[in-house]
PDB file of C-alpha atoms in Angstrom:
ATOM      1  CA  UNK W  17       0.000   0.000   0.000  1.00 55.00           C
ATOM      2  CA  UNK W  18       2.829   2.383   0.814  1.00 77.00           C
ATOM      3  CA  UNK W  19       4.468   1.878  -2.584  1.00 84.00           C
ATOM      4  CA  UNK W  20       1.154   2.512  -4.376  1.00 82.00           C
ATOM      5  CA  UNK W  21       0.602   5.603  -2.284  1.00 86.00           C
ATOM      6  CA  UNK W  22       4.101   6.907  -3.046  1.00 89.00           C
ATOM      7  CA  UNK W  23       3.680   6.198  -6.759  1.00 89.00           C
ATOM      8  CA  UNK W  24       0.348   8.015  -6.834  1.00 89.00           C
ATOM      9  CA  UNK W  25       1.850  10.977  -4.974  1.00 90.00           C
ATOM     10  CA  UNK W  26       4.689  11.196  -7.498  1.00 90.00           C
ATOM     11  CA  UNK W  27       2.220  11.031 -10.407  1.00 90.00           C
ATOM     12  CA  UNK W  28       0.120  13.812  -8.885  1.00 89.00           C
ATOM     13  CA  UNK W  29       3.200  15.973  -8.298  1.00 92.00           C
ATOM     14  CA  UNK W  30       4.389  15.396 -11.886  1.00 91.00           C
ATOM     15  CA  UNK W  31       0.957  16.291 -13.266  1.00 91.00           C
ATOM     16  CA  UNK W  32       0.683  19.456 -11.175  1.00 91.00           C
ATOM     17  CA  UNK W  33       4.195  20.457 -12.222  1.00 93.00           C
ATOM     18  CA  UNK W  34       3.346  19.863 -15.892  1.00 94.00           C
ATOM     19  CA  UNK W  35       0.169  21.964 -15.609  1.00 94.00           C
ATOM     20  CA  UNK W  36       2.169  24.775 -14.023  1.00 94.00           C
ATOM     21  CA  UNK W  37       4.485  24.823 -17.055  1.00 94.00           C
ATOM     22  CA  UNK W  38       1.528  25.459 -19.390  1.00 96.00           C
ATOM     23  CA  UNK W  39       0.215  28.899 -20.302  1.00 96.00           C
ATOM     24  CA  UNK W  40      -2.361  30.618 -18.084  1.00 96.00           C
ATOM     25  CA  UNK W  41      -5.313  29.751 -20.363  1.00 94.00           C
ATOM     26  CA  UNK W  42      -4.487  26.057 -20.263  1.00 96.00           C
ATOM     27  CA  UNK W  43      -3.912  26.155 -16.528  1.00 96.00           C
ATOM     28  CA  UNK W  44      -7.321  27.751 -15.999  1.00 96.00           C
ATOM     29  CA  UNK W  45      -9.254  25.390 -18.274  1.00 96.00           C
ATOM     30  CA  UNK W  46      -7.574  22.214 -17.004  1.00 95.00           C
ATOM     31  CA  UNK W  47      -7.918  23.261 -13.366  1.00 94.00           C
ATOM     32  CA  UNK W  48     -11.616  24.026 -13.743  1.00 97.00           C
ATOM     33  CA  UNK W  49     -12.207  20.693 -15.507  1.00 95.00           C
ATOM     34  CA  UNK W  50     -10.333  18.904 -12.704  1.00 93.00           C
ATOM     35  CA  UNK W  51     -12.512  20.712 -10.158  1.00 96.00           C
ATOM     36  CA  UNK W  52     -15.595  19.266 -11.851  1.00 97.00           C
ATOM     37  CA  UNK W  53     -16.955  22.280 -13.705  1.00 98.00           C
ATOM     38  CA  UNK W  54     -18.962  21.652 -16.865  1.00 97.00           C
ATOM     39  CA  UNK W  55     -18.021  23.261 -20.186  1.00 97.00           C
ATOM     40  CA  UNK W  56     -20.839  25.814 -19.945  1.00 97.00           C
ATOM     41  CA  UNK W  57     -19.771  26.808 -16.431  1.00 97.00           C
ATOM     42  CA  UNK W  58     -16.167  27.249 -17.530  1.00 97.00           C
ATOM     43  CA  UNK W  59     -17.272  29.318 -20.523  1.00 97.00           C
ATOM     44  CA  UNK W  60     -19.264  31.563 -18.209  1.00 97.00           C
ATOM     45  CA  UNK W  61     -16.429  31.899 -15.677  1.00 96.00           C
ATOM     46  CA  UNK W  62     -13.841  32.708 -18.347  1.00 95.00           C
ATOM     47  CA  UNK W  63     -16.292  34.775 -20.416  1.00 96.00           C
ATOM     48  CA  UNK W  64     -15.604  32.761 -23.564  1.00 96.00           C
ATOM     49  CA  UNK W  65     -17.871  30.878 -25.974  1.00 97.00           C
ATOM     50  CA  UNK W  66     -18.374  27.208 -25.091  1.00 97.00           C
ATOM     51  CA  UNK W  67     -16.873  26.167 -28.455  1.00 97.00           C
ATOM     52  CA  UNK W  68     -13.698  28.042 -27.572  1.00 97.00           C
ATOM     53  CA  UNK W  69     -13.512  26.216 -24.245  1.00 97.00           C
ATOM     54  CA  UNK W  70     -13.959  22.866 -25.954  1.00 97.00           C
ATOM     55  CA  UNK W  71     -11.246  23.550 -28.548  1.00 97.00           C
ATOM     56  CA  UNK W  72      -8.884  24.961 -25.904  1.00 97.00           C
ATOM     57  CA  UNK W  73      -9.432  21.864 -23.813  1.00 97.00           C
ATOM     58  CA  UNK W  74      -8.376  19.616 -26.707  1.00 97.00           C
ATOM     59  CA  UNK W  75      -5.219  21.688 -27.282  1.00 97.00           C
ATOM     60  CA  UNK W  76      -4.439  21.957 -23.575  1.00 97.00           C
ATOM     61  CA  UNK W  77      -4.824  18.231 -22.978  1.00 96.00           C
ATOM     62  CA  UNK W  78      -2.382  17.585 -25.831  1.00 96.00           C
ATOM     63  CA  UNK W  79       0.076  20.119 -24.388  1.00 96.00           C
ATOM     64  CA  UNK W  80      -0.259  18.481 -20.965  1.00 95.00           C
ATOM     65  CA  UNK W  81       0.287  15.039 -22.475  1.00 94.00           C
ATOM     66  CA  UNK W  82       3.387  16.345 -24.288  1.00 94.00           C
ATOM     67  CA  UNK W  83       4.718  17.893 -21.053  1.00 92.00           C
ATOM     68  CA  UNK W  84       4.205  14.661 -19.163  1.00 91.00           C
ATOM     69  CA  UNK W  85       5.928  12.627 -21.895  1.00 90.00           C
ATOM     70  CA  UNK W  86       8.836  15.093 -21.995  1.00 84.00           C
ATOM     71  CA  UNK W  87       9.268  14.639 -18.243  1.00 63.00           C
ATOM     72  CA  UNK W  88       9.343  10.846 -18.625  1.00 63.00           C
ATOM     73  CA  UNK W  89      11.793  10.803 -21.570  1.00 55.00           C
TER      74      UNK W  89
END
């Protein structure tokens, strides 16, 4: 259990670190998604069209994935 817990903690720390390396827009969108907000709620909070939020989310997830893979390589 301790090893699983440590591994999970490291994964969380790596993910948070990767998010922090992204631009402010990506940080905001990904953080709000992680907090459980729906697309419409995020669009309202960020004062952007819902389509913009959806397309930003696709780009930001790819950037996050790239950051995480860079860290591993």
